[in-house]
mmCIF file of C-alpha atoms in Angstrom:
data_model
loop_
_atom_site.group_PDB
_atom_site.id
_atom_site.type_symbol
_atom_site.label_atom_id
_atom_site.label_comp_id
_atom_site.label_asym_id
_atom_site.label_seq_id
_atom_site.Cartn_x
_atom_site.Cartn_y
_atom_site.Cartn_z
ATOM 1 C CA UNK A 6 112.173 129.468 55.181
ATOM 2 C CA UNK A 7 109.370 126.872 54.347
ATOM 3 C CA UNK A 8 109.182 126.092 50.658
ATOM 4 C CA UNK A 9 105.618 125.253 49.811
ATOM 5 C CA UNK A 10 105.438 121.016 49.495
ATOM 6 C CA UNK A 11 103.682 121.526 46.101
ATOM 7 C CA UNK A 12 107.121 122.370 44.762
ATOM 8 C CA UNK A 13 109.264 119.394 45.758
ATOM 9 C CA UNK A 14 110.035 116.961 43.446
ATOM 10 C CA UNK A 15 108.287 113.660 43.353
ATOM 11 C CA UNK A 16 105.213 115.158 45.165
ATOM 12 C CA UNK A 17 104.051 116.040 48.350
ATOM 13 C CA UNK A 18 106.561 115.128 51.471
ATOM 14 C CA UNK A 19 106.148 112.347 53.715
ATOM 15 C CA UNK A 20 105.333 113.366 56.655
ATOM 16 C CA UNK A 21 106.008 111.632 59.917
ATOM 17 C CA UNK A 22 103.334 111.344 62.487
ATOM 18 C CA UNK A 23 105.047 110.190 65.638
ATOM 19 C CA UNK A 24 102.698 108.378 67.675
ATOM 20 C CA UNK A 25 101.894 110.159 71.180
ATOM 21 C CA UNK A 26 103.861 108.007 73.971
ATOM 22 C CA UNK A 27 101.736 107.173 76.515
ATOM 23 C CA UNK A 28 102.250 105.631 80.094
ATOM 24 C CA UNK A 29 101.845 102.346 80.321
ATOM 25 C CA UNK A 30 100.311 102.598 84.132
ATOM 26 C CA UNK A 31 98.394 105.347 83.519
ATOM 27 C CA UNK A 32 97.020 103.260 80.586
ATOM 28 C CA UNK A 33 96.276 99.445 81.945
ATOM 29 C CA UNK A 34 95.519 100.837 85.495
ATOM 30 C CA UNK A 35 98.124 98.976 87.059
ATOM 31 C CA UNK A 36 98.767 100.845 90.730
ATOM 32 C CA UNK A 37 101.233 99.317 92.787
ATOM 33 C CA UNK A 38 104.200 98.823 91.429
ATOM 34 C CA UNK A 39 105.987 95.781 93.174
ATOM 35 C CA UNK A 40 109.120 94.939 93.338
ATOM 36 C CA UNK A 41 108.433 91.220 93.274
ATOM 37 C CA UNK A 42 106.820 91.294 89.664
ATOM 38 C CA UNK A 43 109.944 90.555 87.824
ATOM 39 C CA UNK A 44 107.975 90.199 84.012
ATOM 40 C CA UNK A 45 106.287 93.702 84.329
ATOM 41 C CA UNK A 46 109.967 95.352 85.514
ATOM 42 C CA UNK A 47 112.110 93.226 82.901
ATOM 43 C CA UNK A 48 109.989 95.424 80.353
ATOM 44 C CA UNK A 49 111.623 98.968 81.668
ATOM 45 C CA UNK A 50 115.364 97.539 81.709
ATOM 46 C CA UNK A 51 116.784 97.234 78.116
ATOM 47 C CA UNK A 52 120.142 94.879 77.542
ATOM 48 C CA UNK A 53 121.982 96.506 79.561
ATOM 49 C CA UNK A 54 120.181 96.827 82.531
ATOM 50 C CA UNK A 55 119.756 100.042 83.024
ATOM 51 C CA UNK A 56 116.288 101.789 83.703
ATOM 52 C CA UNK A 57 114.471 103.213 80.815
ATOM 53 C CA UNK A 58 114.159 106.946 80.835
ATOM 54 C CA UNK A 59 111.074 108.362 80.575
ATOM 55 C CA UNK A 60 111.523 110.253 77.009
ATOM 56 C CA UNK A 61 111.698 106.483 75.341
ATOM 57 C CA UNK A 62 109.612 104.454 77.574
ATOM 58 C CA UNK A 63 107.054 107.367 77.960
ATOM 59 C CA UNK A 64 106.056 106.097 81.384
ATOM 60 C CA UNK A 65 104.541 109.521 83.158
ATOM 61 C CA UNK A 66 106.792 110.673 86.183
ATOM 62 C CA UNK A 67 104.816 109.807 88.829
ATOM 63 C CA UNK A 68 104.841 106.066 87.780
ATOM 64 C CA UNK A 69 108.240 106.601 86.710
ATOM 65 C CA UNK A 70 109.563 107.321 90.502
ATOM 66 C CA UNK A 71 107.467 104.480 91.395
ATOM 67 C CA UNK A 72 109.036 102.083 88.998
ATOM 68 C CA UNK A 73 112.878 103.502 89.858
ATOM 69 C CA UNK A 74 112.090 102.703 93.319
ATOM 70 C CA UNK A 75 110.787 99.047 92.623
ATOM 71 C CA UNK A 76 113.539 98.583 90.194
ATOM 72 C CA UNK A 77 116.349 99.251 92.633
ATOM 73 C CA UNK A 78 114.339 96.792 95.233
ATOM 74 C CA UNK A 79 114.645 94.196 92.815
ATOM 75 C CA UNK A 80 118.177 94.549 91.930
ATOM 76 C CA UNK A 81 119.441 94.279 95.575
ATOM 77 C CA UNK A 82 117.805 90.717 95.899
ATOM 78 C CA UNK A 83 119.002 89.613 92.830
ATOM 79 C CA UNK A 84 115.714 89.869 91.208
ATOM 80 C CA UNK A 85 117.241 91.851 88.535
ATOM 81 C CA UNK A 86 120.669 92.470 87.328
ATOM 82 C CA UNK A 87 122.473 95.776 88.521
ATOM 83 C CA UNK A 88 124.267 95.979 85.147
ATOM 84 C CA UNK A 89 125.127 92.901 82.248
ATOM 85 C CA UNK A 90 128.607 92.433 80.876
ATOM 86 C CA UNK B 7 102.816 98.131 114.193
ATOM 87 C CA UNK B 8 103.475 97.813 110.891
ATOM 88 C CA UNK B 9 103.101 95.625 107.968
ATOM 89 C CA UNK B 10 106.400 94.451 106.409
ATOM 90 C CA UNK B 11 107.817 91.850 104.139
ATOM 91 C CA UNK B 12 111.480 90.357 104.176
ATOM 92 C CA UNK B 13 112.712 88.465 101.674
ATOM 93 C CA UNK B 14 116.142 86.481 101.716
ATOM 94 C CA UNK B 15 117.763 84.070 99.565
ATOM 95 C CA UNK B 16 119.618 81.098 100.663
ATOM 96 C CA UNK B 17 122.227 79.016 99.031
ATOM 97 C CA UNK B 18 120.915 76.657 96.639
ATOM 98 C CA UNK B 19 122.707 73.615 98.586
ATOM 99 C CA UNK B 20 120.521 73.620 101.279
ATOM 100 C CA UNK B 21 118.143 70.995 102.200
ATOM 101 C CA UNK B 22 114.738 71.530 102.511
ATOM 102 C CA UNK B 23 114.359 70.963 105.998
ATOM 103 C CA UNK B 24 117.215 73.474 106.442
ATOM 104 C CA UNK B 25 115.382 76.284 104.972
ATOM 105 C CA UNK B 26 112.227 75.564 106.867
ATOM 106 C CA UNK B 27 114.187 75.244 110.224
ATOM 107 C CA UNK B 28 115.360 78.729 109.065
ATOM 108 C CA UNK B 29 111.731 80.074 108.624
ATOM 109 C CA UNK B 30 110.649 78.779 112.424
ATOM 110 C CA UNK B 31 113.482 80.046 113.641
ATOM 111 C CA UNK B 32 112.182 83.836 112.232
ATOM 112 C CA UNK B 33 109.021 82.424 113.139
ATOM 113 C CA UNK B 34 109.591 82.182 116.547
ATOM 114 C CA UNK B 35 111.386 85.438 116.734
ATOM 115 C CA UNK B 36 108.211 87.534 115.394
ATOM 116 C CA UNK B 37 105.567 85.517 117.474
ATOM 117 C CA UNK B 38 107.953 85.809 120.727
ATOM 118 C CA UNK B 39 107.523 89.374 120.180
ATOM 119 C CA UNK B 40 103.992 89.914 119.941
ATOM 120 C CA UNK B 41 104.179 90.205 116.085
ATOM 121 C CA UNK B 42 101.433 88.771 113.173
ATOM 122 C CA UNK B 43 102.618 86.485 110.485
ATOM 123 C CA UNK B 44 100.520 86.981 107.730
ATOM 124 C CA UNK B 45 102.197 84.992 105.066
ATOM 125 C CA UNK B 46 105.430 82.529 104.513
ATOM 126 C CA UNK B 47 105.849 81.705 101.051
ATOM 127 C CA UNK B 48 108.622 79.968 99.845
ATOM 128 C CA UNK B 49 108.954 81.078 96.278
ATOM 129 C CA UNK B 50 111.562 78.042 94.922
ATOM 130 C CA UNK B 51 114.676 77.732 93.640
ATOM 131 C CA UNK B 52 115.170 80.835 90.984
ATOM 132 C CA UNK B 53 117.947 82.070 88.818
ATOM 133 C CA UNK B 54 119.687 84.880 90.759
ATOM 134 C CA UNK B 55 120.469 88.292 88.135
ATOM 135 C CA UNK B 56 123.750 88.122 89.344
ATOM 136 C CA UNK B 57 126.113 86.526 91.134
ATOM 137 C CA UNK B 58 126.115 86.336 94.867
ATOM 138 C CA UNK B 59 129.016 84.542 96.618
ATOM 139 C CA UNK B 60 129.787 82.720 93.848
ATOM 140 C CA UNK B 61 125.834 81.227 93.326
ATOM 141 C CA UNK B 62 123.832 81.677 90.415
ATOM 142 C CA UNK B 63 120.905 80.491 92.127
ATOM 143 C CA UNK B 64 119.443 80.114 94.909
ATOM 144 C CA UNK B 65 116.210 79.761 97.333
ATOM 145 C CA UNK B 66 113.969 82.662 97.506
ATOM 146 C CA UNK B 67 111.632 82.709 100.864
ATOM 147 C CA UNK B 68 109.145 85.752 101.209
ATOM 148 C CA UNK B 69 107.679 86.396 105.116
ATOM 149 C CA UNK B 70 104.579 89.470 105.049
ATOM 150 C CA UNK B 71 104.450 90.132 109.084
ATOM 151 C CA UNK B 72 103.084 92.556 111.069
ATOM 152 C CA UNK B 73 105.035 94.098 114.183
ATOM 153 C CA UNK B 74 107.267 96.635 115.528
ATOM 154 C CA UNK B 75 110.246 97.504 114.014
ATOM 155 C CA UNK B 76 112.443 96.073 117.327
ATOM 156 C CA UNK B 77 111.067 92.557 115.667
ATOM 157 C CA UNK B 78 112.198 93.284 112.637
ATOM 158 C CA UNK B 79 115.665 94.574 113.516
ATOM 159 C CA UNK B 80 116.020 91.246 114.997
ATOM 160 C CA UNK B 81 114.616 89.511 112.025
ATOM 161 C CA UNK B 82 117.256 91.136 110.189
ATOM 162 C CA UNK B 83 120.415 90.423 112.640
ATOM 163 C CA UNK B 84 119.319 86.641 112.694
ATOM 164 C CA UNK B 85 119.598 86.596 108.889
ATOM 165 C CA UNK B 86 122.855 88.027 109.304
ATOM 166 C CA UNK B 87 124.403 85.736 111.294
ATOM 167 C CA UNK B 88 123.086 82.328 109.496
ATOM 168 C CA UNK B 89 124.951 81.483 107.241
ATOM 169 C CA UNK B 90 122.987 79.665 104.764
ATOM 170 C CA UNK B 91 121.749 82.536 103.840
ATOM 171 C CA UNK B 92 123.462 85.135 100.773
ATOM 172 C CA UNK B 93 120.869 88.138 100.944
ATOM 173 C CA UNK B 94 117.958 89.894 102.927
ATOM 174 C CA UNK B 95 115.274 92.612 102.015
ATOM 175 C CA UNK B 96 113.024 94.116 104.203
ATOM 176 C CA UNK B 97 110.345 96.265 102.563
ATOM 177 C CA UNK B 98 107.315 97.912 104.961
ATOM 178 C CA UNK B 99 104.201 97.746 102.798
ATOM 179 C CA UNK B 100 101.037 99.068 104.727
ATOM 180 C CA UNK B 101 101.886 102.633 103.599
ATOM 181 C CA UNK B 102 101.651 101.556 99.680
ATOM 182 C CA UNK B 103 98.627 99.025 100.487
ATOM 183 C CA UNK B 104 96.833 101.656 102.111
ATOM 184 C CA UNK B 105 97.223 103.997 99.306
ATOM 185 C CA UNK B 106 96.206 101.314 96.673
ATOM 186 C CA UNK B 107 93.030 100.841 98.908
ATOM 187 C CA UNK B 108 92.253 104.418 99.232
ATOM 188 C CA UNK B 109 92.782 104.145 95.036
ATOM 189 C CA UNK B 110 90.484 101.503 94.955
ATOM 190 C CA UNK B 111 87.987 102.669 96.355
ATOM 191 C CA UNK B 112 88.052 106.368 94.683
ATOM 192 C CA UNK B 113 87.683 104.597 91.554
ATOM 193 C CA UNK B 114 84.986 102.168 92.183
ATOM 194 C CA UNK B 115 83.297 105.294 93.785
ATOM 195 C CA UNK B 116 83.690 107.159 90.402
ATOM 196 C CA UNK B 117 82.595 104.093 87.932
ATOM 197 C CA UNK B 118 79.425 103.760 90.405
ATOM 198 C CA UNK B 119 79.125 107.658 90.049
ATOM 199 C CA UNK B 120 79.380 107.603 86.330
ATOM 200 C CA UNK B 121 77.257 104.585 85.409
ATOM 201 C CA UNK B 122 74.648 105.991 87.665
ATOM 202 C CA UNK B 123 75.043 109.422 85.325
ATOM 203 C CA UNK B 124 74.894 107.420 82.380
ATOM 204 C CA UNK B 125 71.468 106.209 83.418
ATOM 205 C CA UNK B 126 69.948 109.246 84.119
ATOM 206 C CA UNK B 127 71.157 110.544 80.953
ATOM 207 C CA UNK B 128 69.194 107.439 78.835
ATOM 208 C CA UNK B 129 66.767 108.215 81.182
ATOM 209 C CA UNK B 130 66.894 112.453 79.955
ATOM 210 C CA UNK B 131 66.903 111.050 76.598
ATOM 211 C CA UNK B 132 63.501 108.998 76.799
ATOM 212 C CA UNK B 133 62.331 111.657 78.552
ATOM 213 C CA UNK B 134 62.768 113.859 75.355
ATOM 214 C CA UNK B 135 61.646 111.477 73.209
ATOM 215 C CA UNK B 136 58.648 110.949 74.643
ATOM 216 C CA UNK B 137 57.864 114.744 74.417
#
């Protein structure tokens, strides 16, 4: 059950706007995807070098496939690391 | 035919001549065969992302041909065999390129489309004012 706001102490709650994800592709109309653009792909592998999923990055899933595949391109010429200690 | 690009790294302690008799060599072997080079780029000396045979770096050479797969296949079992070099990828490209053309154009097409709205709209508007 929902108590009212008014009656919380110390006034109204905060509330927390979470800012709509969106793709980054989609966005800055950037089409292919290559596998050769190390800066761009560095972006969607945190640390550890693992892909971003799509829930944090909030790439849409028809870039997303298209990154994955340039992603794994680039790791099996050494472009990018497969995993870091 | 068909438009791919192979990439391979070679071991950092190669001389520069070496690399380049490496890249006639592949040269030779697309041209003998009827294929297109359409660019050789050597991209320099770059930190690899992970070890390979025991390198941390090494030479990165890009080819962008165009021929039959037969020419590539050999492309590839050359590479093998030389030893110079650690690592090979061959990518075929004309599929994506087309696409990205056909994307091109579909949205040059639509911002012609749209500005060309736009003006008849300011052109509407006038129109109205006027009356």
């Amino acid at each position: 059950m929902a108590r009212p706001r008014e009656d919380k102490p110390g006034g109204p709650q905060k509330q927390y706007y979470r800012r709509k994800k969106v793709c980054k592709f989609c966005v800055e109309r950037i089409d292919g995807i290559n596998y050769k653009d190390v800066k761009l792909l560095s972006q969607f592998v945190p640390e550890r070098a693992k892909i971003m999923p799509r829930r944090i990055s909030g790439v849409c899933s028809h870039h997303q496939r298209q990154l994955n595949d340039a992603i794994k391109k680039a790791r099996s010429i050494a472009l990018l690391p497969f995993a870091t200690e | 035919m068909a438009n791919y690009e192979i990439m391979f790294i070679v071991n950092p302690n190669t001389a520069e001549d070496e690399i380049d008799k490496i890249n006639t060599q592949i040269e030779g072997v697309i041209t003998s065969a009827a294929g297109q080079i359409l660019k050789i780029e050597k991209m320099g000396k770059r930190r690899l992302a992970y070890e390979v045979s025991r390198f941390r770096e090494a030479f990165y050479v890009l080819f962008a041909l165009s021929a039959n797969g037969d020419v590539v296949r050999e492309c590839e079992r050359r590479l093998r065999v030389m030893d110079p070099v650690l690592k090979y990828l061959t990518v075929r490209v004309d599929e994506e390129t087309r696409r990205l053309d056909k994307m091109k154009n579909y949205r040059q097409k639509r911002a012609a489309r749209r500005s060309s709205g736009a003006a008849v709209a300011t052109a509407d508007q006038a129109g109205e004012e006027a009356i």
